[in-house]
Short mmCIF file of C-alpha atoms in Angstrom, two decimals:
data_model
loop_
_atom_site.label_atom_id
_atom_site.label_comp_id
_atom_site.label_asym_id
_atom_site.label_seq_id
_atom_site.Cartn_x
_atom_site.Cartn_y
_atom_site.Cartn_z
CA UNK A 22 32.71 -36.38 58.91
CA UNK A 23 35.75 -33.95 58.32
CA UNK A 24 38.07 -33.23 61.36
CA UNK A 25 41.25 -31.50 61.38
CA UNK A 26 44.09 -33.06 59.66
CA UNK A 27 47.03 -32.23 63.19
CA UNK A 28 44.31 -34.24 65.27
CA UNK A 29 45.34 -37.57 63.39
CA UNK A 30 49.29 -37.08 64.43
CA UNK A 31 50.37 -39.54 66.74
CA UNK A 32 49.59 -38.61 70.20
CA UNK A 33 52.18 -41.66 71.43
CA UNK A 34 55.45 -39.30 69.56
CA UNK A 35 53.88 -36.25 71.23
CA UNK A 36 53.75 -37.71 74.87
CA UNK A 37 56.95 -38.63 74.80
CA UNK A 38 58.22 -35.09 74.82
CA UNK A 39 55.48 -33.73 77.19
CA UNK A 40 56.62 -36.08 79.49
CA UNK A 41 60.38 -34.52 79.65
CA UNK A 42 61.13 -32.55 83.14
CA UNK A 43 61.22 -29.02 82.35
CA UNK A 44 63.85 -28.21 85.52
CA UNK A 45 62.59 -25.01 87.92
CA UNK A 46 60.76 -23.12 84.19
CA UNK A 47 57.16 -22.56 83.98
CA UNK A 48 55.17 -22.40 80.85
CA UNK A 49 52.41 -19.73 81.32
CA UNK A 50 49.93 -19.32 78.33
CA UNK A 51 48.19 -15.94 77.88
CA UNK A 52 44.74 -15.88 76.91
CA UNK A 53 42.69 -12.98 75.75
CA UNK A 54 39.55 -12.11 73.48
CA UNK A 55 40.47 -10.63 70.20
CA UNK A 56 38.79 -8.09 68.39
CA UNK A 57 35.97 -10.05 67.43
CA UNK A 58 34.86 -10.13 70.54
CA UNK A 59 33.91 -13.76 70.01
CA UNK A 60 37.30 -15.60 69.48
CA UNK A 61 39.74 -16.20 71.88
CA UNK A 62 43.74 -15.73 71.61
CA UNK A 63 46.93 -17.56 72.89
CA UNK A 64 50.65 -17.88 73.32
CA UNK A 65 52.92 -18.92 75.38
CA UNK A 66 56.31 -17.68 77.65
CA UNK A 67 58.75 -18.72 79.84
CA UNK A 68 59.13 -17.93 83.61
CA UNK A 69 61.93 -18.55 86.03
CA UNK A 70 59.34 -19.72 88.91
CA UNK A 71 55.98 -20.38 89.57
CA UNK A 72 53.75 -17.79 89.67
CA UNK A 73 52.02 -17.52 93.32
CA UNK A 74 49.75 -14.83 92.41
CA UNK A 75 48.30 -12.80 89.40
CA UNK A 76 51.14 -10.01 90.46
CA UNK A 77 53.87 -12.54 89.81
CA UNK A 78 52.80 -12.59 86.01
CA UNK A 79 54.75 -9.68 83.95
CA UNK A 80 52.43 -8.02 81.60
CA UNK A 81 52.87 -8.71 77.67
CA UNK A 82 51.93 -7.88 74.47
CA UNK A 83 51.08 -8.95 71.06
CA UNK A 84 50.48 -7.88 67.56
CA UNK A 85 46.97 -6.29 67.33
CA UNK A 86 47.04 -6.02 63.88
CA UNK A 87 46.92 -9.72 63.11
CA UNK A 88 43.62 -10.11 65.92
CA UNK A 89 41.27 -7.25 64.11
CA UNK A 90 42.39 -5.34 67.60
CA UNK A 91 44.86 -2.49 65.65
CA UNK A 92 46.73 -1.10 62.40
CA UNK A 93 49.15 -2.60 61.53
CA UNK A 94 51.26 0.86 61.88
CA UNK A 95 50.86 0.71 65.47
CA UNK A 96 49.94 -2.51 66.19
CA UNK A 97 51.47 -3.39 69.74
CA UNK A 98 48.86 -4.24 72.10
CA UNK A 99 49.34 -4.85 75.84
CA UNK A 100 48.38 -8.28 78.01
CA UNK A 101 47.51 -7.59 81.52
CA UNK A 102 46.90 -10.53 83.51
CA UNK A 103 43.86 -10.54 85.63
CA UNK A 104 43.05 -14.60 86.43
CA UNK A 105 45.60 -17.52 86.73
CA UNK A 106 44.18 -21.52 86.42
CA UNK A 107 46.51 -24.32 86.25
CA UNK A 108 47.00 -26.04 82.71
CA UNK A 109 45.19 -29.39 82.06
CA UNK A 110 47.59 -30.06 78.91
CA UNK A 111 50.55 -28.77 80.16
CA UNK A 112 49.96 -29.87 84.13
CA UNK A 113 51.09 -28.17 87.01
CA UNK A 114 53.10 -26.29 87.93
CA UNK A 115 52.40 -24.59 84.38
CA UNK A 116 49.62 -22.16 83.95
CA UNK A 117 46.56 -20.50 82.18
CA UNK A 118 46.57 -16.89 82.10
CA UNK A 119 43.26 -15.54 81.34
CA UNK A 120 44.35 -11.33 80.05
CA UNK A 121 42.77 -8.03 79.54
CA UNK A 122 43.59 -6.31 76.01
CA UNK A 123 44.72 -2.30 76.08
CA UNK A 124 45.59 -0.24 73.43
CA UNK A 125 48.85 1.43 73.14
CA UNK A 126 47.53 4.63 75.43
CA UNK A 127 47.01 1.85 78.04
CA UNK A 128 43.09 2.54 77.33
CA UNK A 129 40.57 -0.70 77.52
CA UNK A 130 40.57 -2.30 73.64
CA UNK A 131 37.18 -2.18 72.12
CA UNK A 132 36.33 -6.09 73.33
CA UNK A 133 38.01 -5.26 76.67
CA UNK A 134 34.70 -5.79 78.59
CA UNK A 135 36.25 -7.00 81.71
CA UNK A 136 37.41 -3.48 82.83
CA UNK A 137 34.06 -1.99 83.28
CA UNK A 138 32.35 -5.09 84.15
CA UNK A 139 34.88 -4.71 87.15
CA UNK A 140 33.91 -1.09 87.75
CA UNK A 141 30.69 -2.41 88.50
CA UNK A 142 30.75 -5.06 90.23
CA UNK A 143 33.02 -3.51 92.79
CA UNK A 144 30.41 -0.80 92.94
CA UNK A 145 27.42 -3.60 94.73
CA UNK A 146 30.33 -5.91 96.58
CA UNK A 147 27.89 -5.41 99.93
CA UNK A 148 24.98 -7.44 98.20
CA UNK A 149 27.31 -9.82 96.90
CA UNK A 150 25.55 -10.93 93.45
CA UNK A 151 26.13 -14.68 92.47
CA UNK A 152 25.74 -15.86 89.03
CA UNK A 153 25.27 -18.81 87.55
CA UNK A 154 25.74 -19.67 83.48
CA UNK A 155 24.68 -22.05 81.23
CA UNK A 156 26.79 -22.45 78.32
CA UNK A 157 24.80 -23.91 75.38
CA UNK A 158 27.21 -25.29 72.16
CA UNK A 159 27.51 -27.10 69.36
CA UNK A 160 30.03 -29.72 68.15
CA UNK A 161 30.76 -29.65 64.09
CA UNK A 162 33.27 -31.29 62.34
CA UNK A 163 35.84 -28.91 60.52
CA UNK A 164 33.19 -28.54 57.48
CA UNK A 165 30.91 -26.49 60.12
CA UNK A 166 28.10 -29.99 59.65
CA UNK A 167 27.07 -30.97 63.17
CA UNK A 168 29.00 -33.57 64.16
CA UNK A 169 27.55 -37.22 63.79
CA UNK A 170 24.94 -36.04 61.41
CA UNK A 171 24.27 -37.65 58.27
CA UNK A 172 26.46 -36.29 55.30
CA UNK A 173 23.44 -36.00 52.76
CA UNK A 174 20.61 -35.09 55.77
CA UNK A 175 19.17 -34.93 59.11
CA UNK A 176 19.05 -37.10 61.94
CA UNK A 177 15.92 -37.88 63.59
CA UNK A 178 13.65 -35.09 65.00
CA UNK A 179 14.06 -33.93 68.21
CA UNK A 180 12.48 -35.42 71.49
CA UNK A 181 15.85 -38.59 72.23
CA UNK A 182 18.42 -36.12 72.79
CA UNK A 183 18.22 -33.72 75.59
CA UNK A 184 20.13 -35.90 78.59
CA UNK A 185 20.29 -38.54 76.06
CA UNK A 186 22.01 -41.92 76.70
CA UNK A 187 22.96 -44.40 73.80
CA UNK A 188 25.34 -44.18 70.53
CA UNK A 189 22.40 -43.14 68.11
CA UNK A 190 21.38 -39.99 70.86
CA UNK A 191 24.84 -39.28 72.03
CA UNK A 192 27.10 -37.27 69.84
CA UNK A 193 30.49 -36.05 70.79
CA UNK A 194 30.17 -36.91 74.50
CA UNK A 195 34.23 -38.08 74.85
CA UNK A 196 34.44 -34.30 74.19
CA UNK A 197 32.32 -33.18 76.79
CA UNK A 198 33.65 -35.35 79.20
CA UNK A 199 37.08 -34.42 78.74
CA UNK A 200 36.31 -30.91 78.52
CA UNK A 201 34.45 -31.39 82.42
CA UNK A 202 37.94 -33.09 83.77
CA UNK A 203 40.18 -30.16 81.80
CA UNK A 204 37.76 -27.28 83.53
CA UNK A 205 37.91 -29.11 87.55
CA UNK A 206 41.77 -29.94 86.84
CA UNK A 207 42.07 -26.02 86.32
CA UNK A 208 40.49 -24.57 88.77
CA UNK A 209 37.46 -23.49 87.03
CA UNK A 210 34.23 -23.67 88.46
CA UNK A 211 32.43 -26.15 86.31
CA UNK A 212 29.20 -27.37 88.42
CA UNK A 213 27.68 -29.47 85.90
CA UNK A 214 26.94 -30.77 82.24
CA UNK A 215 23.98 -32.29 79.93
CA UNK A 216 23.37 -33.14 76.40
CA UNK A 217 21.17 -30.81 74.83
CA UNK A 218 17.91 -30.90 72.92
CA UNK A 219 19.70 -30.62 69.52
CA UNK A 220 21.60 -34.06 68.71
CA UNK A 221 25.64 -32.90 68.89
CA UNK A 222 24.64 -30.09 71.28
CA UNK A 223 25.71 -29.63 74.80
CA UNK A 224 25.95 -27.45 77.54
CA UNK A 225 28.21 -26.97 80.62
CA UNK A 226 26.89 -25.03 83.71
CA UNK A 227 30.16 -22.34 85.39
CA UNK A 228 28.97 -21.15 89.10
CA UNK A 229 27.38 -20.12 91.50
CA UNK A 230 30.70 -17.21 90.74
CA UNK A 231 30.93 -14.06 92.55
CA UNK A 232 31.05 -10.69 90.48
CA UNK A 233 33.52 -10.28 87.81
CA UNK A 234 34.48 -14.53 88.48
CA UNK A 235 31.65 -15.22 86.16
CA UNK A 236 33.07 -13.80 83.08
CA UNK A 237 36.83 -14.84 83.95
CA UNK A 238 35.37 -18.59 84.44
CA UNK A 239 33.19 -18.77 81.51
CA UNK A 240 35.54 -17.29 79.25
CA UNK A 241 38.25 -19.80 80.28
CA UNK A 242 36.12 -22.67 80.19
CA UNK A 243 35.57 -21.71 76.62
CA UNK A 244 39.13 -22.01 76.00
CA UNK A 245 39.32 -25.13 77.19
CA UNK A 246 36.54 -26.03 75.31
CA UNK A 247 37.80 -24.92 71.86
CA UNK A 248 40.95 -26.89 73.05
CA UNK A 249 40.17 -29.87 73.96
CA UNK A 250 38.20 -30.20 70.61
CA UNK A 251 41.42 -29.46 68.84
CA UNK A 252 42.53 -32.11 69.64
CA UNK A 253 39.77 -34.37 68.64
CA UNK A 254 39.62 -32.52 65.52
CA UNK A 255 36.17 -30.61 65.96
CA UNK A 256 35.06 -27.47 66.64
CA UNK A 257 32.53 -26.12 69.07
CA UNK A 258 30.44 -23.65 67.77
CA UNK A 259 28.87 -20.92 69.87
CA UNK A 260 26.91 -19.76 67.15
CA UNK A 261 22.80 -19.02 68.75
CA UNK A 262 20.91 -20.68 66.01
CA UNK A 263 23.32 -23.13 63.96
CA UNK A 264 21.09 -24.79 61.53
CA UNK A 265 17.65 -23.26 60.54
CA UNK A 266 14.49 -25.03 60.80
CA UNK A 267 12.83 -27.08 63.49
CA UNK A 268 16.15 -27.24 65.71
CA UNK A 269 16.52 -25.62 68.93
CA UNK A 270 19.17 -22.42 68.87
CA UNK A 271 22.08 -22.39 71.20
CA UNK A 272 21.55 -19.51 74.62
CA UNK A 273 23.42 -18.83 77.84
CA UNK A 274 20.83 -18.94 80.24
CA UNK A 275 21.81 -16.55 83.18
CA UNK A 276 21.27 -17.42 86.83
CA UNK A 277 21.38 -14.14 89.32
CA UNK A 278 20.86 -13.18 92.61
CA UNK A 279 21.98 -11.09 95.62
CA UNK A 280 22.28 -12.00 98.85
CA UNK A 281 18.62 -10.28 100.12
CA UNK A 282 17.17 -12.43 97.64
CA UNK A 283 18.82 -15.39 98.86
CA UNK A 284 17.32 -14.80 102.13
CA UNK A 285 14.00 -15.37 103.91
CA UNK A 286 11.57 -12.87 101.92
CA UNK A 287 14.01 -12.81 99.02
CA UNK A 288 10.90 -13.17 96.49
CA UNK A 289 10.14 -9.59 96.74
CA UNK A 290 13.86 -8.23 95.28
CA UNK A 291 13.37 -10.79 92.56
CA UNK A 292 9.86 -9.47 91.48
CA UNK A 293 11.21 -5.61 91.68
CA UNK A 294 14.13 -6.52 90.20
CA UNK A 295 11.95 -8.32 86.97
CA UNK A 296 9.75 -4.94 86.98
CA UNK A 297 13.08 -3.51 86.18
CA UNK A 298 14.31 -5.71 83.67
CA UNK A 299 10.88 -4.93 81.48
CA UNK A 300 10.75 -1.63 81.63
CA UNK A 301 14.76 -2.18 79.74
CA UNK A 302 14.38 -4.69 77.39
CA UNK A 303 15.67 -3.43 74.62
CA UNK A 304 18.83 -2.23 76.28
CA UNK A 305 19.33 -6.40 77.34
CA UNK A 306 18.93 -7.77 74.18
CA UNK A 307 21.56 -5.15 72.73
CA UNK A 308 23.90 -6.57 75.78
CA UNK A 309 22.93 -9.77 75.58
CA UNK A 310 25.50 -10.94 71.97
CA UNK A 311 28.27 -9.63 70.43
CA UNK A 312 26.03 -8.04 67.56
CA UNK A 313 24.00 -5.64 69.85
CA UNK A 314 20.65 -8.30 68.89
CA UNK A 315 21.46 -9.65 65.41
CA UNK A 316 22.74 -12.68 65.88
CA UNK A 317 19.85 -13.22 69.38
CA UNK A 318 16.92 -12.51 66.88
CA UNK A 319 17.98 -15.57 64.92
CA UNK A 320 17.26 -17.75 67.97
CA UNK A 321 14.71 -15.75 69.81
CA UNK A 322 11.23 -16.44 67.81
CA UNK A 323 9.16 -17.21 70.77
CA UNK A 324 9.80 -20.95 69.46
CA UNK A 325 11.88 -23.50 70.70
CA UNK A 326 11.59 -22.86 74.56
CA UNK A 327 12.41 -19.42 73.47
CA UNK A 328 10.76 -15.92 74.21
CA UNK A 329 9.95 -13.69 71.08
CA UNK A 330 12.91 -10.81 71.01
CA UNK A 331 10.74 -8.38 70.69
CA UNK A 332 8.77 -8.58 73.94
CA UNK A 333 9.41 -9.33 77.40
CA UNK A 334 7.70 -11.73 79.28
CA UNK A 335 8.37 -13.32 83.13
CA UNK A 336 6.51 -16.31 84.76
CA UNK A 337 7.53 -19.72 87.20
CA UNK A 338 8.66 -22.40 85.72
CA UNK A 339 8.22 -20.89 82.02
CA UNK A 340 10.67 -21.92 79.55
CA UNK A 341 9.17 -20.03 77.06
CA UNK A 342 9.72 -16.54 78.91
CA UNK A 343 12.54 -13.98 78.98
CA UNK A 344 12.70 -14.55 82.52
CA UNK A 345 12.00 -17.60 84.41
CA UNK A 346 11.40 -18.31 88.34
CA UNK A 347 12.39 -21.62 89.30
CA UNK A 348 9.40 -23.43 90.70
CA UNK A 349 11.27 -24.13 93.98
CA UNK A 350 11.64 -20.32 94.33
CA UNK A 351 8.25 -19.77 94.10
CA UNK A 352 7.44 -22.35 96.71
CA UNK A 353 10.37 -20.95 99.33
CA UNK A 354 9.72 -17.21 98.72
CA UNK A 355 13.60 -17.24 97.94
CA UNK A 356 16.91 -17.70 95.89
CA UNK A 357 17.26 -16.64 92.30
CA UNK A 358 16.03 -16.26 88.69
CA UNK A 359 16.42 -16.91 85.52
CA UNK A 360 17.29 -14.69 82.45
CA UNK A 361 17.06 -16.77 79.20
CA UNK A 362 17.63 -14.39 76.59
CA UNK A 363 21.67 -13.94 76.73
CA UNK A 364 22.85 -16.08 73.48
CA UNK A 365 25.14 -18.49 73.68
CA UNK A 366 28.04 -16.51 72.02
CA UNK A 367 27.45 -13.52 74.69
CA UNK A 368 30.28 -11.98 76.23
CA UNK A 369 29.63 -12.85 80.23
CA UNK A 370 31.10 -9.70 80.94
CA UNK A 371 28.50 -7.64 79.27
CA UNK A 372 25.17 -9.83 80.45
CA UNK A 373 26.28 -10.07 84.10
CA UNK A 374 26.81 -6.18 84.21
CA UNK A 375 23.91 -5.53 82.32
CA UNK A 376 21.34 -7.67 85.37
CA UNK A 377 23.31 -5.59 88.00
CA UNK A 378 23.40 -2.23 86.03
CA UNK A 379 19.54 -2.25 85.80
CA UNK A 380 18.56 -4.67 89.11
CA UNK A 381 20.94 -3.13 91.81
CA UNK A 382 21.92 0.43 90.46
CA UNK A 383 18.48 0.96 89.33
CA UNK A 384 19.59 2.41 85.91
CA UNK A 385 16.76 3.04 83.21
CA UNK A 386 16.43 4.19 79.52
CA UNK A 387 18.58 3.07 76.76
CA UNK A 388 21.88 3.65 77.79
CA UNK A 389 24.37 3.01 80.65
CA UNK A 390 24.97 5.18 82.44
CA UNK A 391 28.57 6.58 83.24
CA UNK A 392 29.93 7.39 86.43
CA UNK A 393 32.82 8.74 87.13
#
């Protein structure tokens, strides 16, 4: 299997200089989502002290021509930081610094998703809506073939997999597992991981996060993701259906609820709140990846513990439905649901202000709407 050619350089030489004091300087990395709206950016600067707060980091900027976020004849883009974690490869007292993207009139970059996502969110802060995401993805090796797959075929079919245990149903897990240390060392909340149903798939589970927390975790424990498989020399792929045929696709299954329907009774603002969803299903699966549907409908045949894209469908305990009620919500007449449809290479910005767009501002038709 191929992996990347820097992952084979001796980690031994390197450790030796990461080891060196680095006197009263901190490194702090700035992270931020380029223009794809898919891939994530980095680099690094110096500061005189540790940063206590988000308003100790200076804003920067970058070249937005070279991250399909400007022209190249006026390409300065500006980082503003908006969420600090420590750094796993760096260790304290450097830092993470996860970044909003604005243009040079200081106006949200087209991928900027965060900004009205916050809008939003601040707008239901009374009912306090938790989230909960679960972050489907695949490991390949650097010639985009699943990793620990046979070079001229397939492994066997599916069933020995999903929570699998064992060298011929485990693949990659040194990467999850390092991955799950890099996320708690940082300060991310990480509450849990599984192999998938697809052998070299996996998923990690960020939450129960607050408003606007769920994109800032998710999208930084994707960056750790992509970086701890650097340096094993693979790549995770967020890609929703990464090899055709009888394999399952790759989602981001999307836990929500507000604090009524955490409470005693709660089942009746999770039923009005799925009467709302159907009547805007359309407008969801637009939300719901980066190519307003395109990339969903190649995972969402109504196959594969999927729902068909083109309908909506709720029920308890339904894996097969857009929106699924937990069995133990059913019984308790409480706590949360389910929405299954968000791919995996969603932007967590964009799903979790879809749910409270339509479930707690009661928005309908096609569009959002704006407010001023």
């Amino acid at each position: 299997m191929a992996t990347s050619t820097s992952s084979k350089l001796s980690k031994a030489v390197k450790q030796q200089y990461m080891d060196l004091p680095q006197g009263d300087k901190v490194q702090a990395m700035y992270i931020w989502i380029d223009g794809t709206g898919e891939g994530l950016r980095c680099k690094t600067r110096t500061l005189d002290s540790q940063p206590k707060t988000i308003e100790d980091l200076p804003e920067w900027n970058f070249d937005g021509s070279s991250t399909y976020q400007s022209e190249g004849s006026n390409s300065d883009m500006y980082l503003i930081p908006q969420a600090m974690f420590r750094d796993p490869f760096r260790k304290d007292p450097n830092k993470l610094v996860l970044c909003e993207v604005l243009k040079y009139n200081h106006r949200p970059a087209e991928t900027n998703l965060r900004q009205m996502c916050k809008k939003i969110m601040d707008m239901v802060l009374n009912q306090h809506p938790w989230f909960g995401m679960e972050q489907e993805y695949t490991v390949l090796g650097t010639d985009g073939h699943p990793f620990g797959w046979p070079s001229n075929g397939f492994p066997g079919p599916q069933g020995p997999y999903y929570c699998g245990v064992g060298a011929d149903k485990a693949y990659g897990r040194d990467v999850v597992e390092a991955h799950y240390k890099a996320c708690l060392y940082a300060g991310v909340k990480i509450c849990g991981t599984n192999a998938e149903v697809m052998p070299a798939q996996w998923e990690f589970q960020i939450g129960p996060c607050e408003g606007i927390e769920m994109g800032d975790h998710l999208w930084m424990a994707r960056f750790l993701l992509h970086r701890v498989c650097e340096d094993f020399g693979v790549v995770a792929s967020f890609d929703p259906k990464p090899i055709t045929g009888n394999w399952n696709g790759a989602g981001c299954h999307t836990n929500f609820s507000t604090k009524e329907m955490r409470e005693d009774g709660g089942l009746k603002y999770i039923e009005e709140s799925i009467e709302r969803l159907a009547k805007r299903h359309q407008y969801h699966i637009r939300a719901y990846d980066p190519k307003g549907g395109l990339d969903n409908a190649r995972r969402l045949t109504g196959h594969h513990e999927t729902s068909n894209i083109n309908e909506f469908s709720a029920g308890v305990a339904n894996r097969g439905a857009s929106i699924r009620i937990p069995r133990s919500v059913g019984q308790e007449m409480k706590g949360y649901f389910e929405d299954r449809r968000p791919s995996a290479n969603c932007d967590p910005y964009a799903v979790t202000e879809a749910l409270v767009r339509t479930c707690l501002l009661n928005e309908e038709g096609e569009e959002p709407v704006k407010y001023k």
